[in-house]
Structures are given as structure tokens and as C-alpha cells.
PDB file of C-alpha atoms in Angstrom:
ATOM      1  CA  UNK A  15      -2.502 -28.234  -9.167  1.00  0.00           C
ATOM      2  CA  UNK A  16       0.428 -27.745 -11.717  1.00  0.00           C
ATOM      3  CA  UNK A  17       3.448 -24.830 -10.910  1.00  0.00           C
ATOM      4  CA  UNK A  18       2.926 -22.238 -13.096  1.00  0.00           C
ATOM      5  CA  UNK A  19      -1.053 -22.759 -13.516  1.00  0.00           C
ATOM      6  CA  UNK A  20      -3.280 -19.628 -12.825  1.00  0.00           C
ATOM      7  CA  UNK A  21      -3.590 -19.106  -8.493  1.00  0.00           C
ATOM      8  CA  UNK A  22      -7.542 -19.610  -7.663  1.00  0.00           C
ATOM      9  CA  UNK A  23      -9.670 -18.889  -4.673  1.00  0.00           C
ATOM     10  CA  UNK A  24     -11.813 -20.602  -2.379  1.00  0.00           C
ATOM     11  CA  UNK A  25     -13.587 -20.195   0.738  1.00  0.00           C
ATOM     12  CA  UNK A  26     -12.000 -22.392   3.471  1.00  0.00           C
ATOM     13  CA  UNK A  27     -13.638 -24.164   6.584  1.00  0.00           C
ATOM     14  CA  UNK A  28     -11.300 -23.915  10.089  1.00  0.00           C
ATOM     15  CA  UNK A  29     -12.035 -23.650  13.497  1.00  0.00           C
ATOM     16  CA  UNK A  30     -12.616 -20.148  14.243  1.00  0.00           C
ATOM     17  CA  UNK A  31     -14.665 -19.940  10.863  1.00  0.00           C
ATOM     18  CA  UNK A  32     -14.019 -19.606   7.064  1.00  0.00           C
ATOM     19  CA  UNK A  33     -11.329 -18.849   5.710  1.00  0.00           C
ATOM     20  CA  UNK A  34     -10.606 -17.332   1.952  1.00  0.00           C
ATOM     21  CA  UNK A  35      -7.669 -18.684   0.313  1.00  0.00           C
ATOM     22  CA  UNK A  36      -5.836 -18.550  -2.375  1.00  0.00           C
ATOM     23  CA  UNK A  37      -3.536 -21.328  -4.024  1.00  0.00           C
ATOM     24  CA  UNK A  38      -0.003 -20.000  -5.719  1.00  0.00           C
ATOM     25  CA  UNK A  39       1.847 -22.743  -6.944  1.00  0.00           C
ATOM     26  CA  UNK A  40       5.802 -21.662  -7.475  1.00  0.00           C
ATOM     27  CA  UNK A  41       9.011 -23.114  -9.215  1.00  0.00           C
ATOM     28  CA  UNK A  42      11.151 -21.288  -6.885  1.00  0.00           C
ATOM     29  CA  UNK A  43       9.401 -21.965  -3.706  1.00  0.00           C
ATOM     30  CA  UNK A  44      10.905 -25.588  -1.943  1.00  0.00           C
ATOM     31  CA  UNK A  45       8.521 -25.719   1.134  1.00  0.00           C
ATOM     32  CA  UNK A  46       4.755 -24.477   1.534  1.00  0.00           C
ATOM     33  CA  UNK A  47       3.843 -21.253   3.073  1.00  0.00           C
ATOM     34  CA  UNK A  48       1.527 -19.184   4.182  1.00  0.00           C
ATOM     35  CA  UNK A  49       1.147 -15.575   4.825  1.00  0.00           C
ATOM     36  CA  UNK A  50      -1.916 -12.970   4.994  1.00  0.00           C
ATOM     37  CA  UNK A  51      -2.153 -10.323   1.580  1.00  0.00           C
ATOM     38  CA  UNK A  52      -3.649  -7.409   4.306  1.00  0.00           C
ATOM     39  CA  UNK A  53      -5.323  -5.358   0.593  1.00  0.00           C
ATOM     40  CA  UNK A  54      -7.869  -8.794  -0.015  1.00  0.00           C
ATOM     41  CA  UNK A  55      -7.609 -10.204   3.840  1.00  0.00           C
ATOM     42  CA  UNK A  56      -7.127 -13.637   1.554  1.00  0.00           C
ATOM     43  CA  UNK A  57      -4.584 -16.185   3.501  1.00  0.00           C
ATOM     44  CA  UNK A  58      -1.689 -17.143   0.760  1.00  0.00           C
ATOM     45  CA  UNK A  59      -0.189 -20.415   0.912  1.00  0.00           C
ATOM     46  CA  UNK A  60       2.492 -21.260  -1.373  1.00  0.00           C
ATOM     47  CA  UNK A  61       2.380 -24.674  -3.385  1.00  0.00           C
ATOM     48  CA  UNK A  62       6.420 -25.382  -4.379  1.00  0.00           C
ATOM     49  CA  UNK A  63       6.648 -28.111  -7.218  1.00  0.00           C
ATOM     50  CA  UNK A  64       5.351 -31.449  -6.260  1.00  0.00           C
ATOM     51  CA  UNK A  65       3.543 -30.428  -3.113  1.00  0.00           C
ATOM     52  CA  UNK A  66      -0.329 -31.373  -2.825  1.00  0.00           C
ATOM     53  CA  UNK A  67      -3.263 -28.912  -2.418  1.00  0.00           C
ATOM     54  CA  UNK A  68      -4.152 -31.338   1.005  1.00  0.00           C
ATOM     55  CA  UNK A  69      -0.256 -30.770   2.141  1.00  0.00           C
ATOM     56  CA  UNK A  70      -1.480 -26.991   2.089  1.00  0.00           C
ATOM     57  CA  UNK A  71      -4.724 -27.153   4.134  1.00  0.00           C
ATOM     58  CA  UNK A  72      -2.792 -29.254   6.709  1.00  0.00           C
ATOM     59  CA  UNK A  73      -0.889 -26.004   7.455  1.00  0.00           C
ATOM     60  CA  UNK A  74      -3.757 -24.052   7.345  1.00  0.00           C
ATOM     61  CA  UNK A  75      -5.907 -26.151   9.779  1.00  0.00           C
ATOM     62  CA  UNK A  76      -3.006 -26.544  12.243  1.00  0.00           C
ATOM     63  CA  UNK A  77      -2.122 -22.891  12.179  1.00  0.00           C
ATOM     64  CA  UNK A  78      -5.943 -21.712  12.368  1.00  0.00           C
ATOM     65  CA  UNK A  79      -5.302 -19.582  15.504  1.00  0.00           C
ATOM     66  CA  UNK A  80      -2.257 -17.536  14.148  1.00  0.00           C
ATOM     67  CA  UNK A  81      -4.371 -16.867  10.961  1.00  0.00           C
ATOM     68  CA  UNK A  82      -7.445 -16.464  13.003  1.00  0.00           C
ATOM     69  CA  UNK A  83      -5.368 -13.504  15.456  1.00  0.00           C
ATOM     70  CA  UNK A  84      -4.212 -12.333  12.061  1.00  0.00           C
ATOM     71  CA  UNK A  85      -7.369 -11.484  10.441  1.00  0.00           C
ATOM     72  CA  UNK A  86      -9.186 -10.193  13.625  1.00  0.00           C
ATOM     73  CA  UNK A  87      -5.844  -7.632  13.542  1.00  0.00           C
ATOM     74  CA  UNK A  88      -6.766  -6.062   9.977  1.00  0.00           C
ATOM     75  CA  UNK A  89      -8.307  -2.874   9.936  1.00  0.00           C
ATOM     76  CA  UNK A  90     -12.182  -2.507   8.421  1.00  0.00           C
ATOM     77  CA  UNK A  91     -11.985  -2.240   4.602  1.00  0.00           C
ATOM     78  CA  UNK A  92     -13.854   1.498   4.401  1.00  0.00           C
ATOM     79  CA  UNK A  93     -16.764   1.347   1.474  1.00  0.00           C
ATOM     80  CA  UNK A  94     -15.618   3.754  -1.485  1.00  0.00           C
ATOM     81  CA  UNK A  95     -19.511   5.200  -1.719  1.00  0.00           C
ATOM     82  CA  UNK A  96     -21.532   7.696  -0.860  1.00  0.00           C
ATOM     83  CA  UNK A  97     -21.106   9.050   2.688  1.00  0.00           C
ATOM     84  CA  UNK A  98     -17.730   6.878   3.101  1.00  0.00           C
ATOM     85  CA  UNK A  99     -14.438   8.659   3.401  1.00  0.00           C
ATOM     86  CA  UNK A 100     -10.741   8.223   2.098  1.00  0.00           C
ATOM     87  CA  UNK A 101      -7.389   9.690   3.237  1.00  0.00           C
ATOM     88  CA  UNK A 102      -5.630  12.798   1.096  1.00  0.00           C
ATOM     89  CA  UNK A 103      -2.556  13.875   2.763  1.00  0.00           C
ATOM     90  CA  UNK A 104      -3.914  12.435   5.979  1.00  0.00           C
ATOM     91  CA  UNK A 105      -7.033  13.831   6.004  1.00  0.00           C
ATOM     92  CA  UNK A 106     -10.434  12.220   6.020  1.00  0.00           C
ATOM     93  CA  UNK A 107     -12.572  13.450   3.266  1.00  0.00           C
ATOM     94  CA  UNK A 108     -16.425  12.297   3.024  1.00  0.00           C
ATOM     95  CA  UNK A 109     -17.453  11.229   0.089  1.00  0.00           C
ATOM     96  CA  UNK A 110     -20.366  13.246  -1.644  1.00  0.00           C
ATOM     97  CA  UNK A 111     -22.273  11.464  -4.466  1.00  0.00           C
ATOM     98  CA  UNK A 112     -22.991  13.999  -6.920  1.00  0.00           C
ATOM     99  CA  UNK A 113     -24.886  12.229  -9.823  1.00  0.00           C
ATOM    100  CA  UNK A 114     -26.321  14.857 -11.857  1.00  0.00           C
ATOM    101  CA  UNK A 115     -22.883  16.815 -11.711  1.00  0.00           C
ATOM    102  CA  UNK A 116     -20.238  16.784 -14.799  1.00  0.00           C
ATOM    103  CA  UNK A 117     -16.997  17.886 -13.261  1.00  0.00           C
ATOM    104  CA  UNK A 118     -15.723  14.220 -12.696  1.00  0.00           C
ATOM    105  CA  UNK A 119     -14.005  14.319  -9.275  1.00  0.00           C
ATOM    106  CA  UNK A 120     -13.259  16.944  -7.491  1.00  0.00           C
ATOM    107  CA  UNK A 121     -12.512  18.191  -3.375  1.00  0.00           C
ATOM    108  CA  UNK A 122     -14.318  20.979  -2.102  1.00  0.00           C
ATOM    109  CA  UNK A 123     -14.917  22.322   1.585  1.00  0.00           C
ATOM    110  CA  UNK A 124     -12.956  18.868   3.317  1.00  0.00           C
ATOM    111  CA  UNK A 125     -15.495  16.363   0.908  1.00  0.00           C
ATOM    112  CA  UNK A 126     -14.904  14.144  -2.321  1.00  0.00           C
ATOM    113  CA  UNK A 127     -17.328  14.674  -4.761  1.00  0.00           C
ATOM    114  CA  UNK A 128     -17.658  12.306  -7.085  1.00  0.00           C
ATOM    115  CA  UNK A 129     -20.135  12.216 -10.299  1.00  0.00           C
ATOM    116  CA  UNK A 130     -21.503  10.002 -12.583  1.00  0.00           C
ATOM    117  CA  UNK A 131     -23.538   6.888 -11.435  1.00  0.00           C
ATOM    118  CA  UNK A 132     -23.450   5.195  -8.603  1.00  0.00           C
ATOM    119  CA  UNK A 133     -21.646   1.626  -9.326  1.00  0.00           C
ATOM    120  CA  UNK A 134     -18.430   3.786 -10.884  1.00  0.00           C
ATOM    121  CA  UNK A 135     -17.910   5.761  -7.429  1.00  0.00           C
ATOM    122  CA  UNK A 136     -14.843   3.480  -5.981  1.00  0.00           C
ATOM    123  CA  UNK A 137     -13.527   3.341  -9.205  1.00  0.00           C
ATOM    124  CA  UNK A 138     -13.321   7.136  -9.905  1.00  0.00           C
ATOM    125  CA  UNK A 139     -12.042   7.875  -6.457  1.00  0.00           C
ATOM    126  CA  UNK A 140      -9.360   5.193  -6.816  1.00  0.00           C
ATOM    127  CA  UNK A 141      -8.381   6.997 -10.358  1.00  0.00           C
ATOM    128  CA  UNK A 142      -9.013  10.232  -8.719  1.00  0.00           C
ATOM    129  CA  UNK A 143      -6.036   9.573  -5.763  1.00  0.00           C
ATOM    130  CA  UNK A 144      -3.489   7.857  -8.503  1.00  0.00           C
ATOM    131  CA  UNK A 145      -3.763  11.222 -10.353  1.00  0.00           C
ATOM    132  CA  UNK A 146      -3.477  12.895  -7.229  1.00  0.00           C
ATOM    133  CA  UNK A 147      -0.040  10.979  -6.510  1.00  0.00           C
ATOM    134  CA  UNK A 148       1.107  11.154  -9.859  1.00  0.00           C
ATOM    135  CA  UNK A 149       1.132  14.666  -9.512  1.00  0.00           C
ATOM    136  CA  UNK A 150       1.841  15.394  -5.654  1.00  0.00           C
ATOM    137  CA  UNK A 151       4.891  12.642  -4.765  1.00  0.00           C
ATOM    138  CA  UNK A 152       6.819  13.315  -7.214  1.00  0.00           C
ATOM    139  CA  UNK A 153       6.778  17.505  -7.116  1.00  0.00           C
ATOM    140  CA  UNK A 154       7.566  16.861  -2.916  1.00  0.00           C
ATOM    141  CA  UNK A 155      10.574  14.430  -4.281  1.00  0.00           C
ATOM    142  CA  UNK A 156      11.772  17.301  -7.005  1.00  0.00           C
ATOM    143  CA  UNK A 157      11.638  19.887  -3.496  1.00  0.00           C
ATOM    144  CA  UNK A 158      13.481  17.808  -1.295  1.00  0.00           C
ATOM    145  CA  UNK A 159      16.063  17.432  -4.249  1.00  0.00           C
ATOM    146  CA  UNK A 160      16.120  20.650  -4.784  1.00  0.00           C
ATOM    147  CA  UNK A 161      17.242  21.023  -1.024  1.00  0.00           C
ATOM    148  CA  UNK A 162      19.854  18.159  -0.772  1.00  0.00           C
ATOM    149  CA  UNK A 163      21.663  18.112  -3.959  1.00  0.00           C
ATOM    150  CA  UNK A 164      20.420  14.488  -3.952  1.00  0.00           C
ATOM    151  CA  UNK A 165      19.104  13.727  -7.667  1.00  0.00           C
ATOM    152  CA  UNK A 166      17.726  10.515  -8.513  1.00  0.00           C
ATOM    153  CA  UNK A 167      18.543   9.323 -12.364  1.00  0.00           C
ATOM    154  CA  UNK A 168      14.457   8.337 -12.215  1.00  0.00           C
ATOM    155  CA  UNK A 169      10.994   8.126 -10.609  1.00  0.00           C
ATOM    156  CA  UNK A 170       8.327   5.755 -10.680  1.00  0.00           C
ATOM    157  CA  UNK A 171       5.301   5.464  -8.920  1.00  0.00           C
ATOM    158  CA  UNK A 172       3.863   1.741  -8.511  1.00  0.00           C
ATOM    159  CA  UNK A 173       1.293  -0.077  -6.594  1.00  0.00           C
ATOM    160  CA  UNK A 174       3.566  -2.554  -4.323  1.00  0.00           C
ATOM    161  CA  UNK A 175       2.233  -4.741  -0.806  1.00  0.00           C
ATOM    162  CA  UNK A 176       5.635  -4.646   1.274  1.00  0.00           C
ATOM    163  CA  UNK A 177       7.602  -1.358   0.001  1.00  0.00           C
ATOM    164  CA  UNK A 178       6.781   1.929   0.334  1.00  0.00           C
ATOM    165  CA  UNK A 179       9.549   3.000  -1.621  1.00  0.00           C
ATOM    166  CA  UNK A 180      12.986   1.421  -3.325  1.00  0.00           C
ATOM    167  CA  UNK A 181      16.143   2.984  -4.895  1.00  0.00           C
ATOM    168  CA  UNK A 182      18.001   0.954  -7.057  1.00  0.00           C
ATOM    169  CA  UNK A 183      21.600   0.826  -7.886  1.00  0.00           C
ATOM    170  CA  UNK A 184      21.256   3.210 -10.881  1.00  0.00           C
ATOM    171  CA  UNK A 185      19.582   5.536  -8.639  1.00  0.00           C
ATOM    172  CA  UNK A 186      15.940   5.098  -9.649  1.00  0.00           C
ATOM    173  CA  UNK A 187      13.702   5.940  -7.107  1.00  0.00           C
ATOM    174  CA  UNK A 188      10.194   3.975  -6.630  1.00  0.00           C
ATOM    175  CA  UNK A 189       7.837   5.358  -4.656  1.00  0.00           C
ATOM    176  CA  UNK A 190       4.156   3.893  -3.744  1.00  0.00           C
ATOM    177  CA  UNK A 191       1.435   5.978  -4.728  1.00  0.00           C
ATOM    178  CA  UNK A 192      -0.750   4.803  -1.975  1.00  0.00           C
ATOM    179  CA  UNK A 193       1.897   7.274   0.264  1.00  0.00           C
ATOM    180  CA  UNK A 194      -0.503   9.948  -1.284  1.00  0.00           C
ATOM    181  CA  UNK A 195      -3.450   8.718   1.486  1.00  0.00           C
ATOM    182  CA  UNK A 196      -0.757   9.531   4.459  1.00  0.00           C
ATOM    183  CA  UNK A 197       0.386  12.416   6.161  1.00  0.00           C
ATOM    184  CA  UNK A 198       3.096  14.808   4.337  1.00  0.00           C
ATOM    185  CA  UNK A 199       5.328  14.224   6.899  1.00  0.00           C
ATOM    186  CA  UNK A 200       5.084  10.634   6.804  1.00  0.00           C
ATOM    187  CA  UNK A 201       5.586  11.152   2.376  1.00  0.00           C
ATOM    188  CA  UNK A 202       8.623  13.644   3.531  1.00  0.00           C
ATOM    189  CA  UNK A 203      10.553  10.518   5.836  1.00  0.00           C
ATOM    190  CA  UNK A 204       9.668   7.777   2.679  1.00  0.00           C
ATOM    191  CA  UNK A 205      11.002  10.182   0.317  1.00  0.00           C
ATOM    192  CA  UNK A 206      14.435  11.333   2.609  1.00  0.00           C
ATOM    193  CA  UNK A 207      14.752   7.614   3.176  1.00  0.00           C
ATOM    194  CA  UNK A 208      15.270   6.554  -0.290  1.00  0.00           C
ATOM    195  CA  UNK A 209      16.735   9.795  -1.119  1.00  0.00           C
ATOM    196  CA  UNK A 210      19.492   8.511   1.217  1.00  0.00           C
ATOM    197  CA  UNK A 211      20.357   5.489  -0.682  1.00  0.00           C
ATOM    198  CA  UNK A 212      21.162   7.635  -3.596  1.00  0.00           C
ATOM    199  CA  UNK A 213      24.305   7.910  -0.828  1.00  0.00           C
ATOM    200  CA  UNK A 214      24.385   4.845   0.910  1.00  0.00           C
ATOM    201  CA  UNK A 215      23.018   1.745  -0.666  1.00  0.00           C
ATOM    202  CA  UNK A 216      22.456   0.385   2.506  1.00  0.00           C
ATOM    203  CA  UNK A 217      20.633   1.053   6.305  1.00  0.00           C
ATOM    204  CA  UNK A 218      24.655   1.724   8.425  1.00  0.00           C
ATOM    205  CA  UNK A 219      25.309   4.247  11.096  1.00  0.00           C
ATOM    206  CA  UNK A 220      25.563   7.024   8.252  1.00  0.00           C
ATOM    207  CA  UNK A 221      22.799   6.524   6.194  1.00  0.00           C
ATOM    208  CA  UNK A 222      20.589   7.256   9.414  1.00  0.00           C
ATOM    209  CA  UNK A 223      22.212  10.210  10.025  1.00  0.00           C
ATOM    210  CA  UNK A 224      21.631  11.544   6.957  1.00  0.00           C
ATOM    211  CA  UNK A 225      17.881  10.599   6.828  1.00  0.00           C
ATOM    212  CA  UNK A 226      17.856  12.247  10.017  1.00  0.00           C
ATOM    213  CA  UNK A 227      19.632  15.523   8.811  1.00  0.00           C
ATOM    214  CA  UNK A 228      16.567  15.582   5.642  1.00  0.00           C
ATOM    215  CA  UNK A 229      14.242  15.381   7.625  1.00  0.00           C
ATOM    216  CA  UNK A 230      12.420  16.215  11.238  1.00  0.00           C
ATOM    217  CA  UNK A 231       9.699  13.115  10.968  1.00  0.00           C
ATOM    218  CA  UNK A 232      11.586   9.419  11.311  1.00  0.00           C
ATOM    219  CA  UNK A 233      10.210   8.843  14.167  1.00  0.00           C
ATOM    220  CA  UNK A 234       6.658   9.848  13.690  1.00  0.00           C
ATOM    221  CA  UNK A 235       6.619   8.966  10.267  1.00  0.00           C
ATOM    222  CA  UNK A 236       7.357   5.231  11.440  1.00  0.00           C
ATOM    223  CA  UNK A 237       4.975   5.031  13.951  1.00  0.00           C
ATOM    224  CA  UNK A 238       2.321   6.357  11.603  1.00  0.00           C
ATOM    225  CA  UNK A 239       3.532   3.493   9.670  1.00  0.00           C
ATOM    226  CA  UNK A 240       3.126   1.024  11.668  1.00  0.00           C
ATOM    227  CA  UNK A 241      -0.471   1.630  13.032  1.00  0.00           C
ATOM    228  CA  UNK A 242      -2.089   2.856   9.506  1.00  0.00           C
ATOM    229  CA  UNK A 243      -0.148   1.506   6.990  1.00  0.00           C
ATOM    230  CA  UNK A 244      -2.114  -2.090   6.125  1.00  0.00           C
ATOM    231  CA  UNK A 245      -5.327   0.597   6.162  1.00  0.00           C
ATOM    232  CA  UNK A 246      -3.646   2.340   3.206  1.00  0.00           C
ATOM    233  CA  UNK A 247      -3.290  -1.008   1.384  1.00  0.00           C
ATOM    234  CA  UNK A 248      -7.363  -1.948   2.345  1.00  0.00           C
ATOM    235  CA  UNK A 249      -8.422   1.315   1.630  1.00  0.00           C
ATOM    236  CA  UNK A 250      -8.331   1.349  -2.609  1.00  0.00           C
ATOM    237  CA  UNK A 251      -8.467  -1.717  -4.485  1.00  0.00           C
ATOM    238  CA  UNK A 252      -5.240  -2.719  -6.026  1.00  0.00           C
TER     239      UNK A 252
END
């Protein structure tokens, strides 16, 4: 396998089971790794230059227990079809497979009905919750602003694995749109958080205190967090 060459996939024998994996060889990486994506459930390992594609399932083989624990951890991968369910604000909605309808997508009495044939359902709910978060995260950021006098230059909304929000040092904020699936009050503690770094470009004493004096959820909102938040990143498709 060259650095630089496209990453591919394969299913993997160990000794709990199989395994998928996928190969990412790196210029900048100078030892192997191996981590688990928690959207695909695929184990990553890192090829740096020079190393061998044998090198790699060494690691894997005589780690096969921690990735073994850390698959059994992920949460189910809910099917985006008729009679599943995905997260708005929080809340489970059912999906409702409406094929002879022509509004599209649309919520109505707690269910997601979705038209249009039945192999383009995950795809139209996915496109269905980006619009929603296009259009809800950043009108909660512009109310929150409106409240703190904090004003970011920019927003963007992106698709990222390990963030759920950035500010940068020009004061653009980044916000994931998968927050859109979670509670408001966990969006209102992502949003305060990075509002805060329009302040203090860093996580001190009083850059804490301010999160804490926009808003009431830090604590809950990180707990959510912590139990839900790979279920965000299975729930859509990237």
C-alpha cells in the first residue's frame, strides 16, 4: 500500500469475530494506529510511510479484545425506513412512508412523513434534518447573540466526527448540524460554549464562568453528551 493511495475496506478475521477495516495510509503519521469511526463501526488503523499492511493486522489481532469491548459499546444503527424513528430537538419521531403523497417531507402529529419511493426514504430524511439545522442552529445562535453581545464574524454548519462545535481565532463559529437531533438545551450549552471563545480562546477558570452565566444546561447538556452523542453520529449517514 503506497501513502497517499485511496483508503479501502475489508472484512477482517479476529478472535471474537470479523472485523471491518479500513486501511489509511498517511505522510504525517510515524507509527500505526488504530481507533474505532463510531458513524461506520469500521476499526481505522493508520499506515505511516513505509509501514506494511501485515505490521497493521498485528495490532489488530493483538488488540482484538479492546476493539471487540469497543464495538459491543456502540449504540444500534436505527434503519431510516418506514416505521423507524429519528431525533428532532430530542424527540423521537416515527417515520411514516407516504408513497402516493407529493409534499416531500414533512412532521405532523410527533411522525416523519416522508414521500416518494421507498429506496429514497433515508436519503430524504437525512436532507430533510440538514435543512432543518440549516435553518434552526443558526436562528438559536443569532438569539443567544442577541442576549450576550457576543457576535461571531461567521457561521458554518459542517458534518465533523470529534467536534460539536469550533471557534476560530477570527471568530468564526462552526457548529455540527447533527446538534439538530439533540435536545435544545443540549444545542443552547454547544452554542454558549463556543460563544465563549469569542472571549476566551481557551477552557481557564473564566471562560467557565461565563459559559455558566449563558447558560442553565452544562451539566446536563454534557451528560446528554456523553451517553447519546456516538447515536447522533450512527443515526444519518455522513
Amino acid at each position: 500500500m503506497v501513502a497517499g493511495a485511496v483508503a479501502a475496506v475489508e472484512t477482517v478475521p479476529i478472535a471474537s469475530g470479523q472485523v471491518t477495516v479500513q486501511w489509511r495510509p498517511s505522510r504525517q503519521a510515524r507509527r500505526i494506529s488504530m481507533r474505532i469511526d463510531p458513524r461506520s463501526g469500521h476499526v481505522i488503523i493508520t499506515l505511516p510511510r513505509g509501514a506494511r499492511k501485515a505490521d497493521g493486522l498485528s495490532l489488530l489481532r493483538a488488540h482484538s479484545g479492546w476493539v471487540a469491548a469497543g464495538l459491543s459499546r456502540l449504540p444500534p444503527t436505527p434503519e431510516l425506513c418506514d416505521g423507524g424513528y429519528v431525533l428532532l430537538d430530542g424527540q423521537r419521531h416515527e417515520i411514516r412512508h407516504c408513497p402516493d403523497a407529493r409534499r416531500g417531507v414533512w412532521l405532523e402529529e410527533g411522525r416523519l412523513h416522508v414521500s416518494g419511493a421507498e429506496e429514497f426514504i433515508a436519503r430524504r430524511v437525512a436532507a430533510y434534518l440538514r435543512a432543518q439545522a440549516q435553518v434552526l442552529l443558526p436562528a438559536r445562535l443569532r438569539l443567544l447573540t442577541g442576549q450576550c453581545g457576543l457576535r461571531p464574524t461567521q457561521v458554518r454548519l459542517r458534518d465533523t466526527k470529534s467536534r460539536w462545535g469550533s471557534c476560530s481565532s477570527d471568530g468564526a463559529i462552526m457548529l455540527c448540524w447533527r446538534l439538530v437531533m439533540a435536545p435544545q438545551e443540549v444545542q443552547h450549552y454547544i452554542i454558549a460554549h463556543e460563544l465563549a471563545h469569542l472571549r476566551h480562546m481557551n477552557h481557564g477558570p473564566d471562560f467557565w464562568l461565563l459559559v455558566d452565566r449563558l447558560t442553565p444546561h452544562r451539566r446536563q447538556a454534557e451528560k446528554w453528551l456523553h451517553a447519546n452523542g456516538a447515536s447522533l453520529h450512527r443515526m444519518v449517514p455522513a
